[in-house]
Amino acid sequence: MSTRRKALLVTVSNRLPVTLRRGARGPERVRSSGGLVAAFEPMLEHRGGVWVGWPGLELRPGESLSEPDDLYQIKPVGITKSEVRGYYHGFSNRTLWPVFHTLPGRASFDMADWESYERVNQRFADVTANAIDPGDLVLVNDYHLMLAPAQLRHAAPTNPIGFFLHIPFPPYDVYRVLPWGRNLLRGVLGADLIGFHVSGYVRNFVDCVQQLLGARVDRRSGLVEHDGRTVRVAAFPLGIDFPHFESLARSAPEAGFSSDERVILGVDRLDYTKGIPERLTAFAHLLETHPEHRQRITFLQLAVPSRAEVTEYRKLKREIDELVGQINGRFSSATWTPIHYLYRSIPQDRLAALYRDADVALVTPLRDGMNLVAKEFVACQVDDPGVLVLSRMAGAAETMTEALLVNPYDVDDTAAKLHRALSMPLAERRSRMKQLRQREATSNVHAWARKLIARIREAAKDSNRERRWNTR
Ligand code: GDG
């Protein structure tokens, strides 16, 4: 008689928490440290489980990513160079990314990219299906893998399957420009539960399902009927590893700002959704309209290189280089340079020191699923509290209401809020920051992961049962 093992947690994402690199000493594993790793690695290490994803390079025959002391299994998905172009740079980053950020004018639509996306999603589903037993819970992550839930459902009809989208879900009028919009909806509806960062994205998704698939929906309870099953749809706002960032901030050496300098900080991947040119223009506008800040403030913008294979990103880099040059050329003096611009990534403890020592964080994406930078900034504000200036277009704005909220397209508004942030009395800074910190400390990434997993399990139990529907 076989004894059944404990149900596993299986995380599926485009990238694995380890990347393969080939150096002079042969293949080596490099660890990555994003939000997903912070969310799931402790759980996988504690309970055992599997992570399915792409290692960044093709494994050669005989090569393995696993090491003997691994606390959970790593299952690599092989992707060829041409599939990296089609599935990843193409369909994921040139088609879905701009459309989902409500910037369809930047998107391209290519049948070959779509076919590659379908094929690679099927491979993710196959690798996952081979790694699981009935009862194992699977969480598929993000826009790269929207077809995988339905593809996996064929092989795993009863397993609890969840899908979480890390970027916004656009309104129907934008979504419908996607030639493959229906297929993508049917793909995610293979899951028992579909999670988004905020309730606005849930509403958009349910609208699209109703309009494009004609499905029966219950907006109030977040239910969609599809293929004889009931799928639950809900918001789960992602948090950060708050204690980790707070303790980094308590121990990191000083950032090195001079004592009479006030610093505005921007931290982003170099991406057109992050609104970096608009932010630089707003800063120039502040110097124009409030000359009292000249010589006294510095804007430090950290831009991490990203997706340089995509033409749009190379164009953006040139645009930012030129804008920084123009603004510095116009306002600099012999002793002061207004904008310090770093185009690289820095270690996390240095980042924590910048967050801690900055006076203002300027987080002004044109559109952003959540935005973790805003949350990391408040976690690191352990000394004299600074001010968060946050775009209303970021998912984070739905809960971080004590920030100064701005419309990032409105340069006058952003400049005025920056002035207000720089002039804010200590008592007001303290009370706003206290509330922001309390919320992020409680709603942290561990609470998020626990809740999401519990809800996927419940949804899977209920998905074949008839429910009470509010379809009006
Ligand atoms: C996607 C969604 C959603 C940045 N510079 C450095 C560095 N970082 C780290 C930050 C932060 C992360 O990168 C950026 O996260 P964001 O959430 O701001 O943005 P995306 O990369 O676009 O993430 C977004 C997120 O997924 C999660 O669901 O919030 O809306 O677009 O963690 O700390 N880290 C280090 N050095 C740097 O120079 N070490």
XYZ file of C-alpha atoms and ligand atoms in Angstrom:
511
model
C 0.000 0.000 0.000
C 1.453 3.384 -0.930
C 1.405 6.167 1.656
C 0.326 9.501 0.187
C 2.804 12.282 0.664
C 1.858 15.734 2.012
C 0.385 18.090 -0.616
C 3.077 20.260 -2.176
C 3.054 23.951 -2.965
C 4.099 24.477 -6.586
C 5.071 27.947 -7.791
C 5.266 28.591 -11.527
C 6.824 31.794 -12.846
C 8.705 32.900 -15.941
C 12.012 33.105 -14.053
C 13.281 30.705 -11.412
C 14.675 32.033 -8.110
C 18.074 30.920 -9.437
C 19.603 31.781 -12.786
C 22.185 29.805 -14.671
C 25.374 31.585 -15.689
C 28.302 30.136 -17.586
C 31.610 31.608 -16.490
C 35.224 30.525 -16.855
C 34.680 27.871 -14.161
C 31.676 26.319 -15.922
C 27.971 26.675 -15.100
C 27.041 28.365 -11.803
C 23.796 29.197 -10.045
C 23.088 32.836 -9.241
C 20.312 33.626 -6.785
C 17.797 36.335 -7.516
C 15.897 38.221 -4.838
C 12.614 39.633 -6.162
C 9.309 39.958 -4.338
C 8.157 36.474 -5.403
C 11.243 34.849 -3.933
C 10.613 36.688 -0.642
C 6.979 35.501 -0.700
C 7.374 31.834 -1.555
C 10.875 30.702 -0.732
C 10.300 30.610 3.066
C 7.115 28.541 2.516
C 8.737 26.194 0.036
C 11.740 25.732 2.322
C 9.529 25.080 5.319
C 6.947 22.725 3.758
C 8.809 21.438 0.717
C 7.573 22.127 -2.758
C 8.499 22.821 -6.328
C 9.444 25.927 -8.323
C 8.917 25.697 -12.084
C 10.525 28.359 -14.294
C 13.052 29.378 -16.898
C 16.690 29.420 -15.745
C 17.656 32.224 -18.175
C 19.890 29.960 -20.316
C 19.350 26.658 -22.059
C 20.657 23.732 -19.993
C 23.078 21.495 -21.884
C 22.727 17.703 -21.734
C 23.897 16.479 -18.320
C 23.648 19.925 -16.661
C 21.346 20.358 -13.663
C 20.241 23.315 -11.591
C 19.571 21.289 -8.465
C 22.049 20.991 -5.602
C 22.075 18.285 -2.916
C 21.114 20.594 -0.039
C 18.142 22.234 -1.839
C 15.126 22.426 0.476
C 12.688 22.376 -2.429
C 12.768 21.073 -5.996
C 13.703 23.273 -8.928
C 12.186 22.262 -12.273
C 13.678 24.179 -15.195
C 11.703 24.846 -18.374
C 13.888 24.953 -21.475
C 13.282 27.823 -23.894
C 15.208 28.164 -27.165
C 16.780 31.451 -28.306
C 14.099 31.967 -30.926
C 11.373 31.340 -28.327
C 13.012 33.900 -26.027
C 12.537 36.373 -28.891
C 8.948 35.338 -29.649
C 7.435 34.384 -26.284
C 9.412 36.684 -23.992
C 10.685 39.832 -25.738
C 7.902 39.586 -28.306
C 4.482 38.593 -27.024
C 5.065 39.151 -23.287
C 6.999 42.409 -23.409
C 6.028 43.990 -26.741
C 2.356 43.005 -26.810
C 0.939 42.250 -23.359
C 3.077 44.657 -21.288
C 2.050 47.885 -23.115
C -1.611 46.878 -23.621
C -2.046 45.887 -19.973
C -0.467 49.223 -18.906
C -3.092 51.004 -21.041
C -0.473 52.158 -23.579
C -1.649 50.194 -26.657
C 0.056 52.650 -29.044
C 3.386 51.140 -27.950
C 2.306 47.562 -28.633
C 3.074 45.353 -31.601
C 0.984 42.360 -32.674
C 2.672 39.468 -34.389
C 1.185 36.052 -35.102
C 4.559 34.283 -34.847
C 5.107 35.784 -31.354
C 1.657 34.554 -30.319
C 2.395 31.036 -31.569
C 5.641 31.016 -29.654
C 3.792 32.199 -26.504
C 1.260 29.358 -26.848
C 3.992 26.782 -27.339
C 6.114 27.929 -24.392
C 3.074 28.172 -22.089
C 2.250 24.553 -23.014
C 5.789 23.550 -22.052
C 5.441 25.242 -18.641
C 2.144 23.370 -18.179
C 3.752 20.030 -19.168
C 6.728 20.432 -16.810
C 4.322 21.360 -13.987
C 1.950 18.451 -14.734
C 4.885 16.030 -14.544
C 5.948 17.422 -11.156
C 2.620 17.164 -9.325
C 0.286 14.635 -7.693
C -3.463 15.149 -7.166
C -3.952 17.532 -4.240
C -0.776 19.591 -4.846
C -1.569 23.297 -5.047
C -0.224 25.225 -8.050
C 0.165 28.993 -8.265
C 0.913 30.327 -11.765
C 2.347 33.847 -11.860
C 1.954 36.727 -14.221
C 1.338 37.814 -17.780
C 3.990 35.551 -19.310
C 1.877 32.509 -18.425
C -1.769 33.358 -19.028
C -2.500 30.213 -21.065
C -0.798 27.807 -18.651
C -3.697 27.465 -16.147
C -6.095 26.027 -18.787
C -3.332 23.938 -20.383
C -2.493 22.508 -16.968
C -6.179 21.939 -16.147
C -6.381 19.311 -18.935
C -3.693 17.257 -17.233
C -4.713 18.073 -13.655
C -8.530 18.301 -13.540
C -8.856 18.343 -9.744
C -5.705 20.110 -8.504
C -6.189 23.503 -6.835
C -4.789 26.021 -9.356
C -4.375 29.754 -8.752
C -3.238 32.519 -11.073
C -1.881 35.884 -9.898
C -1.331 38.855 -12.217
C 1.444 41.236 -11.092
C 0.611 44.001 -13.586
C -2.629 45.974 -14.108
C -5.575 44.487 -15.979
C -6.792 47.098 -18.491
C -10.361 48.310 -19.128
C -12.416 46.495 -21.774
C -11.986 49.268 -24.380
C -8.210 48.826 -24.225
C -8.149 45.048 -23.749
C -10.213 44.422 -26.863
C -7.421 45.639 -29.154
C -5.701 42.291 -28.426
C -6.419 39.901 -31.312
C -5.986 36.941 -28.926
C -7.925 38.465 -26.026
C -10.502 35.658 -25.796
C -7.868 32.925 -25.788
C -6.005 34.635 -22.944
C -9.189 34.933 -20.855
C -9.990 31.240 -21.405
C -6.395 30.484 -20.437
C -6.505 32.118 -16.989
C -10.030 30.794 -16.377
C -8.482 27.328 -16.141
C -7.576 28.358 -12.577
C -9.869 28.030 -9.534
C -8.925 31.485 -8.326
C -7.574 34.519 -10.205
C -5.875 37.183 -8.098
C -5.082 40.823 -8.911
C -3.381 43.552 -6.878
C -6.429 45.842 -6.547
C -10.198 45.855 -7.003
C -10.125 48.067 -10.141
C -8.273 45.312 -12.041
C -10.821 42.731 -10.826
C -13.635 44.902 -12.206
C -11.870 45.285 -15.571
C -11.278 41.547 -15.825
C -14.880 40.645 -15.011
C -16.099 43.210 -17.602
C -13.883 41.648 -20.277
C -15.015 38.121 -19.428
C -18.634 39.173 -19.652
C -18.262 41.178 -22.872
C -15.895 38.893 -24.763
C -16.935 35.427 -23.573
C -20.560 36.156 -22.661
C -19.911 34.373 -19.374
C -22.249 34.510 -16.371
C -20.604 36.742 -13.760
C -21.372 37.818 -10.211
C -19.595 41.112 -9.607
C -20.511 41.373 -5.940
C -19.096 37.990 -4.951
C -16.345 37.906 -7.581
C -17.487 34.809 -9.451
C -17.265 33.795 -13.109
C -18.829 30.710 -14.650
C -16.674 29.075 -17.268
C -16.635 25.639 -18.815
C -18.993 24.212 -16.179
C -16.818 25.482 -13.307
C -17.067 28.457 -10.974
C -13.925 30.595 -10.875
C -13.324 33.047 -8.051
C -11.780 36.470 -8.831
C -10.446 38.757 -6.083
C -7.927 41.427 -5.093
C -4.891 40.470 -2.992
C -2.684 43.578 -2.626
C 0.926 42.389 -2.561
C 3.142 43.537 0.318
C 6.890 43.409 0.959
C 9.178 41.622 3.402
C 8.845 44.534 5.818
C 11.087 43.242 8.651
C 13.842 42.476 6.145
C 13.897 46.021 4.698
C 13.503 47.609 8.126
C 16.441 45.693 9.556
C 18.597 46.473 6.495
C 17.798 50.163 7.051
C 18.742 49.949 10.750
C 22.150 48.472 10.003
C 23.184 49.949 6.626
C 26.004 52.527 6.616
C 25.084 56.126 5.764
C 24.135 56.802 2.153
C 26.721 59.597 2.075
C 24.504 62.633 1.450
C 25.930 65.878 2.854
C 24.151 67.244 5.942
C 22.829 70.425 4.267
C 21.574 68.549 1.191
C 17.937 67.486 0.823
C 17.429 64.494 -1.411
C 14.532 63.470 -3.631
C 14.864 59.822 -4.646
C 13.539 57.897 -7.656
C 14.132 54.119 -8.015
C 12.844 52.206 -11.035
C 13.571 49.671 -13.689
C 14.169 51.760 -16.795
C 10.699 51.306 -18.256
C 8.346 53.654 -20.123
C 5.545 52.804 -17.673
C 7.512 54.348 -14.803
C 7.113 57.957 -16.012
C 10.791 58.940 -15.652
C 10.837 61.718 -18.326
C 7.609 63.222 -16.908
C 9.165 63.113 -13.414
C 12.365 64.841 -14.583
C 10.257 67.526 -16.268
C 8.244 68.024 -13.061
C 11.494 68.427 -11.094
C 12.721 71.054 -13.581
C 9.362 72.792 -13.205
C 9.836 72.882 -9.434
C 13.244 74.552 -9.825
C 11.633 77.012 -12.229
C 8.637 77.914 -10.073
C 10.374 77.689 -6.659
C 13.893 79.007 -7.147
C 14.403 78.886 -3.353
C 15.071 75.132 -3.740
C 17.997 75.674 -6.121
C 21.396 74.775 -4.610
C 19.564 73.015 -1.746
C 18.003 69.890 -3.219
C 19.300 67.024 -5.283
C 17.234 64.593 -7.295
C 18.853 61.145 -7.277
C 17.351 58.874 -9.932
C 18.408 55.230 -9.932
C 17.394 53.441 -13.154
C 18.066 49.726 -13.357
C 18.811 48.537 -16.913
C 15.890 46.488 -18.241
C 14.783 44.824 -21.515
C 17.495 46.561 -23.552
C 16.700 44.088 -26.387
C 13.403 45.937 -27.008
C 13.740 49.070 -29.208
C 11.261 51.113 -27.120
C 13.540 50.732 -24.085
C 16.669 51.830 -25.969
C 14.802 54.918 -27.230
C 13.668 55.708 -23.691
C 17.225 55.476 -22.381
C 18.398 58.032 -24.970
C 15.480 60.316 -24.114
C 16.316 60.225 -20.390
C 20.066 60.763 -21.006
C 19.242 63.869 -23.056
C 16.712 65.252 -20.594
C 19.087 64.872 -17.629
C 21.777 66.664 -19.670
C 19.429 69.513 -20.606
C 18.126 70.086 -17.071
C 21.572 69.874 -15.486
C 22.987 72.130 -18.207
C 20.301 74.680 -17.494
C 20.306 74.783 -13.662
C 23.752 73.562 -12.471
C 26.202 75.935 -10.805
C 29.914 75.485 -10.085
C 29.025 73.876 -6.732
C 25.715 72.143 -7.426
C 24.330 69.583 -9.865
C 20.553 69.178 -9.497
C 20.125 65.661 -10.968
C 22.320 62.666 -10.154
C 21.434 59.851 -12.487
C 22.703 56.278 -12.028
C 21.989 53.752 -14.780
C 22.786 50.535 -12.922
C 21.683 48.264 -10.122
C 23.089 48.615 -6.590
C 23.220 46.103 -3.683
C 20.086 45.936 -1.549
C 21.731 47.263 1.640
C 22.849 50.389 -0.251
C 19.352 50.768 -1.637
C 17.978 50.548 1.930
C 20.373 53.325 3.012
C 19.149 55.546 0.154
C 15.518 54.885 1.113
C 16.315 55.666 4.756
C 18.300 58.873 4.163
C 16.156 60.402 1.387
C 13.789 63.265 2.279
C 11.265 62.494 -0.442
C 10.555 59.389 -2.535
C 9.167 60.373 -5.919
C 7.260 57.341 -7.224
C 5.317 58.497 -10.262
C 4.595 55.662 -12.728
C 2.138 56.354 -15.564
C 0.673 52.942 -14.710
C 1.933 50.246 -12.322
C 0.404 46.997 -11.061
C 1.376 47.703 -7.463
C 4.860 49.331 -7.072
C 7.013 47.869 -4.343
C 9.477 50.769 -4.262
C 6.861 52.914 -2.471
C 6.474 50.186 0.172
C 10.205 49.559 0.592
C 10.745 53.315 1.090
C 8.314 53.464 4.010
C 9.763 50.274 5.561
C 13.218 51.902 5.524
C 12.086 55.245 7.018
C 13.367 54.402 10.487
C 14.816 57.861 11.348
C 13.572 61.405 10.715
C 10.534 60.631 8.511
C 10.445 61.726 4.886
C 7.495 62.041 2.517
C 6.164 59.687 -0.141
C 4.910 61.337 -3.337
C 2.976 58.624 -5.163
C 1.210 58.328 -8.507
C -2.536 57.723 -8.407
C -1.962 55.330 -11.330
C -0.013 52.840 -9.191
C -1.931 50.002 -7.532
C -0.173 51.037 -4.299
C -2.189 54.289 -4.261
C -5.359 52.323 -3.476
C -4.122 51.631 0.074
C -1.230 54.086 0.689
C -3.605 56.993 1.092
C -1.374 59.009 3.479
C 1.100 59.608 0.638
C 0.854 62.833 -1.388
C -0.984 61.484 -4.419
C -0.285 62.939 -7.866
C -1.349 62.605 -11.473
C 2.014 61.808 -13.131
C 0.910 63.284 -16.479
C 0.278 66.639 -14.752
C 3.691 68.235 -14.359
C 2.309 71.253 -12.456
C 0.574 68.995 -9.946
C 3.706 66.879 -9.389
C 5.898 69.989 -8.945
C 3.381 71.495 -6.477
C 3.241 68.256 -4.433
C 7.039 68.086 -4.419
C 7.141 71.604 -3.002
C 4.578 70.607 -0.395
C 6.610 67.509 0.526
C 9.779 69.592 0.947
C 7.915 72.115 3.136
C 5.911 69.657 5.264
C 6.180 70.163 9.052
C 7.699 67.359 11.133
C 4.445 66.513 12.975
C 2.577 65.909 9.703
C 5.441 63.871 8.236
C 5.469 61.741 11.390
C 1.777 61.043 11.445
C 1.577 60.179 7.723
C 4.645 57.936 7.861
C 3.462 56.180 11.019
C 0.215 55.104 9.348
C 1.965 54.066 6.145
C 4.486 51.962 8.081
C 1.863 50.303 10.276
C -0.155 49.155 7.281
C 2.833 47.733 5.385
C 4.179 46.018 8.513
C 0.888 44.137 8.913
C -0.066 43.550 5.265
C 3.342 42.147 4.419
C 4.316 39.609 1.786
C 4.034 36.633 4.141
C 0.440 37.528 5.065
C -0.286 37.942 1.336
C 1.066 34.502 0.400
C -0.731 32.740 3.280
C -4.060 34.323 2.386
C -3.724 33.692 -1.349
C -2.915 30.013 -0.824
C -5.765 29.499 1.652
C -8.215 31.117 -0.791
C -7.021 28.979 -3.720
C -7.669 25.852 -1.657
C -11.172 27.050 -0.695
C -11.966 28.061 -4.282
C -10.896 24.638 -5.575
C -13.225 22.916 -3.105
C -16.126 25.111 -4.194
C -15.498 25.357 -7.914
C -17.720 22.455 -8.902
C -20.477 23.286 -6.455
C -23.488 25.408 -7.394
C -23.308 28.739 -5.576
C -25.679 31.560 -4.804
C -25.304 34.009 -7.670
C -26.011 37.729 -7.702
C -26.074 38.270 -11.440
C -27.903 41.560 -11.533
C 6.272 44.244 -11.285
C 5.107 45.223 -11.484
C 4.575 45.074 -9.055
C 15.159 48.433 -8.034
N 16.408 48.923 -8.176
C 17.238 48.119 -7.492
C 16.470 47.116 -6.911
N 15.209 47.318 -7.269
C 14.064 46.479 -6.849
C 13.213 47.206 -5.856
C 11.849 46.517 -6.028
C 11.896 46.031 -7.470
O 13.219 46.214 -7.949
C 10.965 46.842 -8.366
O 9.644 46.462 -8.076
P 8.380 47.302 -8.540
O 7.185 46.753 -7.859
O 8.603 48.735 -8.218
O 8.307 47.185 -10.122
P 8.447 46.046 -11.294
O 9.830 45.558 -11.427
O 7.899 46.705 -12.517
O 7.495 44.832 -10.816
C 4.845 46.023 -10.228
C 5.650 44.001 -8.968
O 5.852 43.343 -10.223
C 5.289 42.924 -7.937
O 4.047 42.348 -8.193
O 4.587 45.818 -7.854
O 3.733 46.875 -10.382
O 5.370 46.098 -12.587
O 11.750 45.402 -5.181
O 13.766 47.033 -4.578
N 17.009 46.153 -6.132
C 18.365 46.208 -5.929
N 19.165 47.155 -6.499
C 18.647 48.122 -7.286
O 19.398 48.951 -7.809
N 18.940 45.288 -5.139
